[in-house]
């Protein structure tokens, strides 16, 4: 079987959840004897090998703007794949829904991972939100198989668009701390900081978490890992808060995976404010790295963490953030109890081998329809 993967930044460019999925999945597909082609953003790769770890790589250009970069790249990738001999085209991101018209025209079998509720995200107000809703609706009409990464998101698509989907979660690789000294480059010590990891965008609620932390009585630091790759007033305003309180530390992007892992391992508490989407890869990573987790109370986070089983929850207001931060700040025993049990939440559902097996089964079913 031959599978083309479209819609991420490429391989092995690990930047977000989709890139992690592409990396973990494509490597396992090749190990199972499946031919894999991954489409990559040409401008992101200095070195451009045609093949890496058995994966065929195709580099295509895109219009480098916040809105058009991924769409233009995906369009070119779909056109290229339609003229190839692949059996299944696997597309990530419901923004690529309209390109199902092309795959239908060329009679290519398709699977799409539609991700989260993009049309509700504050960054896509107005026309952008309407486009994402329309594109998501088209995804349910034009692609042979829908994949959602959580049971809650499956219900959303079933209720809104009347289309059933296969649920295949993201995976997580359990890891223990190897070199705690790596956090010393930021002047940090183990257990003396809260941690946020994610892009500085409104739907990750970093502003709410920072406000709540600053209002708390904690003497620990708050470390914020992440940024946005463009000029943005929201991110600028959050980062300006560090000027008035030395408890805040903004690291920007941390590209070294070993350094990032140690930041997770040695944090007192990981704060998770992601609001929209299904199973969040950053949340799974925090679990796999043994963090005490304080997460925004959403159906998606509850599905992963249970109700106060593998982490605590805060409501979407600063008072709730203050309250829960101070509860944990004053009760180290409670925080340690969550660290002890958190990995138990990583059931087979979140195992990358199991995840890959489910994708292979899905690809085989779709390809079988083609052969019949």
Tab-separated table of C-alpha atoms in Angstrom:
chain	number	residue	atom	x	y	z
A	1	UNK	CA	0.000	0.000	0.000
A	2	UNK	CA	1.141	3.521	-0.831
A	3	UNK	CA	0.120	6.456	1.379
A	4	UNK	CA	0.679	10.191	0.819
A	5	UNK	CA	0.526	12.511	3.856
A	6	UNK	CA	-0.482	16.133	3.270
A	7	UNK	CA	-1.230	19.162	5.447
A	8	UNK	CA	1.648	19.308	7.936
A	9	UNK	CA	4.871	21.299	7.726
A	10	UNK	CA	6.672	18.120	6.753
A	11	UNK	CA	9.093	15.515	8.036
A	12	UNK	CA	10.975	15.514	10.364
A	13	UNK	CA	9.948	19.083	11.226
A	14	UNK	CA	8.444	18.567	14.708
A	15	UNK	CA	6.740	21.807	15.686
A	16	UNK	CA	3.194	20.992	16.725
A	17	UNK	CA	0.733	18.158	17.139
A	18	UNK	CA	0.304	17.450	13.453
A	19	UNK	CA	4.049	17.259	12.834
A	20	UNK	CA	4.442	14.891	15.775
A	21	UNK	CA	1.641	12.720	14.385
A	22	UNK	CA	3.247	12.663	10.937
A	23	UNK	CA	6.646	11.735	12.357
A	24	UNK	CA	5.448	8.981	14.694
A	25	UNK	CA	2.960	7.546	12.195
A	26	UNK	CA	5.033	7.655	9.016
A	27	UNK	CA	8.026	5.948	10.645
A	28	UNK	CA	5.798	3.144	11.910
A	29	UNK	CA	4.035	2.776	8.557
A	30	UNK	CA	7.379	2.255	6.834
A	31	UNK	CA	8.331	-0.342	9.465
A	32	UNK	CA	5.136	-2.232	8.511
A	33	UNK	CA	6.058	-2.290	4.827
A	34	UNK	CA	3.868	0.611	3.697
A	35	UNK	CA	5.285	3.096	1.175
A	36	UNK	CA	4.957	6.641	2.568
A	37	UNK	CA	5.337	10.033	0.914
A	38	UNK	CA	5.283	13.157	3.089
A	39	UNK	CA	4.804	16.584	1.511
A	40	UNK	CA	7.049	19.253	3.079
A	41	UNK	CA	7.145	23.064	3.066
A	42	UNK	CA	10.131	23.834	0.885
A	43	UNK	CA	11.131	27.028	2.740
A	44	UNK	CA	11.359	25.274	6.135
A	45	UNK	CA	14.096	22.840	5.184
A	46	UNK	CA	17.709	23.798	4.580
A	47	UNK	CA	18.622	20.243	3.659
A	48	UNK	CA	16.181	18.518	1.345
A	49	UNK	CA	16.886	14.783	1.125
A	50	UNK	CA	14.518	12.952	-1.198
A	51	UNK	CA	14.300	10.051	1.212
A	52	UNK	CA	14.807	9.771	4.968
A	53	UNK	CA	14.291	6.690	7.156
A	54	UNK	CA	12.509	5.036	4.259
A	55	UNK	CA	10.068	7.938	3.831
A	56	UNK	CA	9.846	9.662	0.444
A	57	UNK	CA	9.875	13.450	0.776
A	58	UNK	CA	8.452	15.989	-1.663
A	59	UNK	CA	9.254	19.689	-1.155
A	60	UNK	CA	6.792	22.211	-2.545
A	61	UNK	CA	6.565	26.011	-2.168
A	62	UNK	CA	3.795	28.083	-0.584
A	63	UNK	CA	2.723	31.691	-0.203
A	64	UNK	CA	4.336	32.666	3.100
A	65	UNK	CA	1.554	34.488	4.898
A	66	UNK	CA	-0.252	33.626	8.136
A	67	UNK	CA	-3.449	32.728	6.282
A	68	UNK	CA	-2.258	31.317	2.954
A	69	UNK	CA	0.917	29.380	3.779
A	70	UNK	CA	-0.680	26.045	4.645
A	71	UNK	CA	-3.558	26.322	2.183
A	72	UNK	CA	-1.391	27.020	-0.845
A	73	UNK	CA	1.045	24.281	0.113
A	74	UNK	CA	-1.750	21.759	0.621
A	75	UNK	CA	-3.321	22.665	-2.719
A	76	UNK	CA	-0.069	22.042	-4.591
A	77	UNK	CA	0.497	18.845	-2.598
A	78	UNK	CA	-2.952	17.471	-3.419
A	79	UNK	CA	-2.468	18.223	-7.117
A	80	UNK	CA	0.910	16.462	-7.060
A	81	UNK	CA	-0.503	13.452	-5.185
A	82	UNK	CA	-3.448	13.143	-7.568
A	83	UNK	CA	-0.988	12.616	-10.425
A	84	UNK	CA	0.951	9.972	-8.443
A	85	UNK	CA	0.262	6.273	-7.927
A	86	UNK	CA	-0.630	6.469	-4.206
A	87	UNK	CA	-3.498	4.311	-2.963
A	88	UNK	CA	-4.595	6.591	-0.111
A	89	UNK	CA	-4.130	10.316	0.472
A	90	UNK	CA	-4.091	11.137	4.187
A	91	UNK	CA	-4.827	14.815	4.830
A	92	UNK	CA	-4.562	16.584	8.183
A	93	UNK	CA	-6.512	19.745	9.071
A	94	UNK	CA	-10.102	20.413	8.058
A	95	UNK	CA	-8.979	23.673	6.402
A	96	UNK	CA	-8.044	21.413	3.497
A	97	UNK	CA	-11.628	20.242	3.103
A	98	UNK	CA	-12.259	21.956	-0.278
A	99	UNK	CA	-9.355	20.066	-1.864
A	100	UNK	CA	-11.489	16.941	-1.623
A	101	UNK	CA	-13.027	18.166	-4.875
A	102	UNK	CA	-9.717	17.403	-6.599
A	103	UNK	CA	-9.323	13.956	-5.044
A	104	UNK	CA	-12.891	13.127	-6.050
A	105	UNK	CA	-12.191	14.293	-9.598
A	106	UNK	CA	-9.094	12.067	-9.807
A	107	UNK	CA	-10.859	9.218	-7.965
A	108	UNK	CA	-8.260	9.061	-5.208
A	109	UNK	CA	-9.214	7.435	-1.911
A	110	UNK	CA	-8.868	9.788	1.025
A	111	UNK	CA	-8.719	9.973	4.818
A	112	UNK	CA	-8.802	13.286	6.693
A	113	UNK	CA	-7.975	14.081	10.313
A	114	UNK	CA	-10.159	17.121	10.899
A	115	UNK	CA	-8.590	18.283	14.201
A	116	UNK	CA	-10.516	20.721	16.410
A	117	UNK	CA	-13.118	23.485	16.400
A	118	UNK	CA	-11.082	25.913	14.319
A	119	UNK	CA	-14.095	28.083	13.516
A	120	UNK	CA	-14.481	28.931	17.224
A	121	UNK	CA	-10.897	30.052	17.738
A	122	UNK	CA	-10.543	33.805	18.353
A	123	UNK	CA	-7.731	34.144	15.819
A	124	UNK	CA	-10.128	33.211	12.996
A	125	UNK	CA	-12.795	35.853	13.533
A	126	UNK	CA	-15.211	36.794	10.767
A	127	UNK	CA	-14.359	35.460	7.324
A	128	UNK	CA	-11.729	33.069	8.680
A	129	UNK	CA	-14.220	31.443	11.044
A	130	UNK	CA	-16.793	31.082	8.279
A	131	UNK	CA	-14.192	29.515	6.006
A	132	UNK	CA	-13.167	26.936	8.620
A	133	UNK	CA	-16.786	25.989	9.282
A	134	UNK	CA	-17.451	25.631	5.553
A	135	UNK	CA	-14.200	23.689	5.012
A	136	UNK	CA	-15.017	21.358	7.908
A	137	UNK	CA	-18.471	20.741	6.453
A	138	UNK	CA	-16.916	19.994	3.060
A	139	UNK	CA	-14.525	17.553	4.735
A	140	UNK	CA	-17.531	15.522	5.822
A	141	UNK	CA	-18.883	15.475	2.270
A	142	UNK	CA	-15.811	14.999	0.080
A	143	UNK	CA	-13.450	12.663	1.961
A	144	UNK	CA	-13.946	8.909	2.165
A	145	UNK	CA	-13.102	8.593	5.854
A	146	UNK	CA	-13.109	11.125	8.696
A	147	UNK	CA	-10.816	10.740	11.696
A	148	UNK	CA	-11.322	12.591	14.964
A	149	UNK	CA	-8.833	12.403	17.814
A	150	UNK	CA	-11.329	12.240	20.698
A	151	UNK	CA	-14.767	10.877	21.500
A	152	UNK	CA	-15.948	14.390	22.327
A	153	UNK	CA	-14.890	15.710	18.919
A	154	UNK	CA	-16.583	12.757	17.213
A	155	UNK	CA	-19.823	13.795	18.933
A	156	UNK	CA	-19.383	17.396	17.800
A	157	UNK	CA	-19.016	16.370	14.141
A	158	UNK	CA	-21.902	13.921	14.394
A	159	UNK	CA	-24.212	16.541	15.911
A	160	UNK	CA	-23.177	19.425	13.652
A	161	UNK	CA	-22.556	17.712	10.324
A	162	UNK	CA	-24.369	14.373	10.711
A	163	UNK	CA	-21.249	12.450	9.730
A	164	UNK	CA	-19.758	9.566	11.666
A	165	UNK	CA	-15.985	9.362	12.134
A	166	UNK	CA	-13.325	6.983	13.392
A	167	UNK	CA	-11.751	8.024	16.709
A	168	UNK	CA	-7.957	7.699	16.730
A	169	UNK	CA	-6.204	9.663	19.469
A	170	UNK	CA	-2.684	11.064	19.479
A	171	UNK	CA	0.050	9.097	21.180
A	172	UNK	CA	2.626	9.865	23.837
A	173	UNK	CA	6.088	8.498	24.574
A	174	UNK	CA	6.762	8.013	28.287
A	175	UNK	CA	10.107	9.513	29.278
A	176	UNK	CA	12.043	9.950	32.507
A	177	UNK	CA	14.294	12.874	33.368
A	178	UNK	CA	17.818	12.340	32.057
A	179	UNK	CA	19.701	15.585	32.709
A	180	UNK	CA	17.953	18.069	35.048
A	181	UNK	CA	20.923	20.434	34.743
A	182	UNK	CA	19.643	21.510	31.315
A	183	UNK	CA	17.136	23.870	32.958
A	184	UNK	CA	19.953	25.804	34.642
A	185	UNK	CA	20.507	27.794	31.419
A	186	UNK	CA	17.378	29.740	32.418
A	187	UNK	CA	18.380	29.993	36.064
A	188	UNK	CA	15.734	27.476	37.089
A	189	UNK	CA	15.762	24.799	39.769
A	190	UNK	CA	13.624	21.686	40.068
A	191	UNK	CA	10.145	22.205	41.513
A	192	UNK	CA	10.444	25.982	41.737
A	193	UNK	CA	8.377	26.992	38.706
A	194	UNK	CA	4.999	26.573	37.059
A	195	UNK	CA	5.126	25.844	33.316
A	196	UNK	CA	3.087	26.821	30.257
A	197	UNK	CA	3.932	25.354	26.835
A	198	UNK	CA	2.162	26.499	23.680
A	199	UNK	CA	1.701	29.209	21.121
A	200	UNK	CA	0.775	32.620	22.503
A	201	UNK	CA	-2.667	32.739	20.917
A	202	UNK	CA	-5.999	33.633	22.580
A	203	UNK	CA	-7.501	30.137	22.599
A	204	UNK	CA	-4.571	28.803	24.643
A	205	UNK	CA	-5.484	31.336	27.356
A	206	UNK	CA	-1.926	32.239	28.326
A	207	UNK	CA	-3.145	35.729	29.303
A	208	UNK	CA	-5.636	34.254	31.767
A	209	UNK	CA	-3.021	31.940	33.262
A	210	UNK	CA	-0.444	34.712	33.597
A	211	UNK	CA	-2.995	37.064	35.175
A	212	UNK	CA	-4.093	34.407	37.650
A	213	UNK	CA	-0.538	33.513	38.539
A	214	UNK	CA	0.469	37.143	39.106
A	215	UNK	CA	-2.491	37.595	41.436
A	216	UNK	CA	-1.503	34.528	43.446
A	217	UNK	CA	0.800	34.548	46.448
A	218	UNK	CA	3.178	32.003	44.935
A	219	UNK	CA	6.859	32.820	45.233
A	220	UNK	CA	7.700	30.352	42.473
A	221	UNK	CA	8.336	31.440	38.895
A	222	UNK	CA	6.035	31.025	35.908
A	223	UNK	CA	7.902	29.839	32.798
A	224	UNK	CA	6.178	30.362	29.447
A	225	UNK	CA	7.600	28.326	26.568
A	226	UNK	CA	6.362	29.366	23.131
A	227	UNK	CA	5.647	32.395	20.982
A	228	UNK	CA	4.104	33.174	17.607
A	229	UNK	CA	6.128	33.379	14.362
A	230	UNK	CA	4.641	36.746	13.382
A	231	UNK	CA	4.035	40.203	14.885
A	232	UNK	CA	1.012	40.034	17.158
A	233	UNK	CA	-0.370	42.441	19.774
A	234	UNK	CA	-1.837	39.660	21.914
A	235	UNK	CA	1.543	37.958	22.302
A	236	UNK	CA	3.301	41.307	22.728
A	237	UNK	CA	0.967	42.326	25.560
A	238	UNK	CA	1.497	39.050	27.412
A	239	UNK	CA	5.275	39.265	27.145
A	240	UNK	CA	5.210	42.867	28.382
A	241	UNK	CA	3.894	41.628	31.752
A	242	UNK	CA	7.396	40.373	32.569
A	243	UNK	CA	8.511	43.992	32.868
A	244	UNK	CA	6.518	44.444	36.081
A	245	UNK	CA	7.054	41.066	37.788
A	246	UNK	CA	10.317	39.126	37.860
A	247	UNK	CA	8.461	35.888	38.578
A	248	UNK	CA	7.665	35.653	34.848
A	249	UNK	CA	10.128	34.068	32.424
A	250	UNK	CA	9.474	33.871	28.679
A	251	UNK	CA	11.842	31.458	26.945
A	252	UNK	CA	10.461	31.833	23.418
A	253	UNK	CA	10.554	28.659	21.345
A	254	UNK	CA	12.631	25.831	22.805
A	255	UNK	CA	13.681	23.731	19.815
A	256	UNK	CA	15.964	21.291	21.617
A	257	UNK	CA	13.685	18.333	22.545
A	258	UNK	CA	15.940	17.336	25.463
A	259	UNK	CA	15.788	20.824	26.990
A	260	UNK	CA	12.024	20.978	26.505
A	261	UNK	CA	11.590	17.560	28.123
A	262	UNK	CA	13.576	18.639	31.179
A	263	UNK	CA	11.455	21.774	31.516
A	264	UNK	CA	8.418	19.496	31.771
A	265	UNK	CA	10.073	16.975	34.096
A	266	UNK	CA	11.273	19.523	36.614
A	267	UNK	CA	8.240	21.823	36.715
A	268	UNK	CA	6.238	22.039	39.927
A	269	UNK	CA	2.970	22.197	37.944
A	270	UNK	CA	2.168	22.249	34.233
A	271	UNK	CA	-0.624	24.737	33.359
A	272	UNK	CA	-2.776	23.781	30.379
A	273	UNK	CA	-5.091	26.454	28.971
A	274	UNK	CA	-5.881	25.012	25.522
A	275	UNK	CA	-9.585	25.507	24.916
A	276	UNK	CA	-10.566	24.174	21.485
A	277	UNK	CA	-9.636	20.899	19.875
A	278	UNK	CA	-9.760	17.243	20.744
A	279	UNK	CA	-6.947	15.292	22.343
A	280	UNK	CA	-4.167	17.833	22.819
A	281	UNK	CA	-0.614	16.524	22.166
A	282	UNK	CA	0.918	18.981	24.651
A	283	UNK	CA	-1.326	17.667	27.411
A	284	UNK	CA	-0.379	14.071	26.563
A	285	UNK	CA	3.289	15.041	26.642
A	286	UNK	CA	2.892	16.529	30.117
A	287	UNK	CA	1.307	13.266	31.254
A	288	UNK	CA	4.034	11.156	29.651
A	289	UNK	CA	6.687	13.268	31.375
A	290	UNK	CA	5.072	12.823	34.786
A	291	UNK	CA	3.788	16.349	35.438
A	292	UNK	CA	1.284	17.541	37.978
A	293	UNK	CA	-1.305	19.126	35.675
A	294	UNK	CA	-3.713	22.016	36.201
A	295	UNK	CA	-5.939	22.247	33.110
A	296	UNK	CA	-8.791	24.392	31.822
A	297	UNK	CA	-12.070	22.582	32.427
A	298	UNK	CA	-13.141	21.487	28.918
A	299	UNK	CA	-14.802	18.274	27.695
A	300	UNK	CA	-11.604	17.445	25.810
A	301	UNK	CA	-9.302	17.761	28.816
A	302	UNK	CA	-11.758	15.867	31.009
A	303	UNK	CA	-11.755	13.009	28.517
A	304	UNK	CA	-7.976	12.690	28.879
A	305	UNK	CA	-7.514	13.494	32.578
A	306	UNK	CA	-10.770	12.231	34.058
A	307	UNK	CA	-12.488	14.278	36.763
A	308	UNK	CA	-9.666	15.232	39.145
A	309	UNK	CA	-8.227	11.741	38.583
A	310	UNK	CA	-4.981	12.550	36.786
A	311	UNK	CA	-4.993	16.328	37.246
A	312	UNK	CA	-6.909	19.323	38.583
A	313	UNK	CA	-9.120	21.738	36.637
A	314	UNK	CA	-9.723	25.482	36.699
A	315	UNK	CA	-12.632	27.427	35.255
A	316	UNK	CA	-12.182	30.150	32.657
A	317	UNK	CA	-11.741	33.067	35.042
A	318	UNK	CA	-8.765	34.508	36.886
A	319	UNK	CA	-10.230	33.857	40.351
A	320	UNK	CA	-10.375	30.130	39.636
A	321	UNK	CA	-6.776	30.155	38.379
A	322	UNK	CA	-5.620	31.955	41.534
A	323	UNK	CA	-7.490	29.541	43.777
A	324	UNK	CA	-6.155	26.357	42.164
A	325	UNK	CA	-2.576	27.660	41.886
A	326	UNK	CA	-2.553	28.519	45.575
A	327	UNK	CA	-4.057	25.135	46.525
A	328	UNK	CA	-1.201	23.333	44.795
A	329	UNK	CA	1.428	25.893	45.801
A	330	UNK	CA	0.688	25.280	49.478
A	331	UNK	CA	0.215	21.516	49.207
A	332	UNK	CA	3.297	19.879	47.688
A	333	UNK	CA	2.044	16.488	48.842
A	334	UNK	CA	-1.038	16.851	46.635
A	335	UNK	CA	1.090	17.853	43.649
A	336	UNK	CA	3.327	14.821	44.180
A	337	UNK	CA	0.291	12.529	44.370
A	338	UNK	CA	-0.781	13.659	40.903
A	339	UNK	CA	2.734	13.097	39.557
A	340	UNK	CA	2.659	9.514	40.833
A	341	UNK	CA	-0.623	8.598	39.121
A	342	UNK	CA	-0.647	10.774	35.987
A	343	UNK	CA	0.982	8.233	33.663
A	344	UNK	CA	-1.723	5.703	34.512
A	345	UNK	CA	-4.007	7.809	32.329
A	346	UNK	CA	-1.946	6.936	29.266
A	347	UNK	CA	-3.918	3.831	28.368
A	348	UNK	CA	-3.502	1.877	25.119
A	349	UNK	CA	-5.642	4.570	23.491
A	350	UNK	CA	-2.642	6.925	23.634
A	351	UNK	CA	0.066	4.426	22.654
A	352	UNK	CA	1.728	5.322	19.335
A	353	UNK	CA	1.923	1.695	18.195
A	354	UNK	CA	-1.778	1.264	18.864
A	355	UNK	CA	-2.516	4.590	17.173
A	356	UNK	CA	-0.560	3.483	14.104
A	357	UNK	CA	-2.356	0.142	13.990
A	358	UNK	CA	-5.684	1.954	13.911
A	359	UNK	CA	-4.529	4.182	11.052
A	360	UNK	CA	-3.285	1.155	9.102
A	361	UNK	CA	-6.641	-0.547	9.577
A	362	UNK	CA	-8.403	2.617	8.389
A	363	UNK	CA	-6.132	3.001	5.340
A	364	UNK	CA	-6.630	-0.651	4.435
A	365	UNK	CA	-10.409	-0.337	4.577
A	366	UNK	CA	-10.357	2.735	2.354
A	367	UNK	CA	-7.875	1.174	-0.104
A	368	UNK	CA	-9.928	-2.045	-0.205
A	369	UNK	CA	-12.912	-0.073	-1.439
A	370	UNK	CA	-10.707	1.102	-4.297
A	371	UNK	CA	-9.630	-2.436	-5.220
A	372	UNK	CA	-13.226	-3.662	-5.119
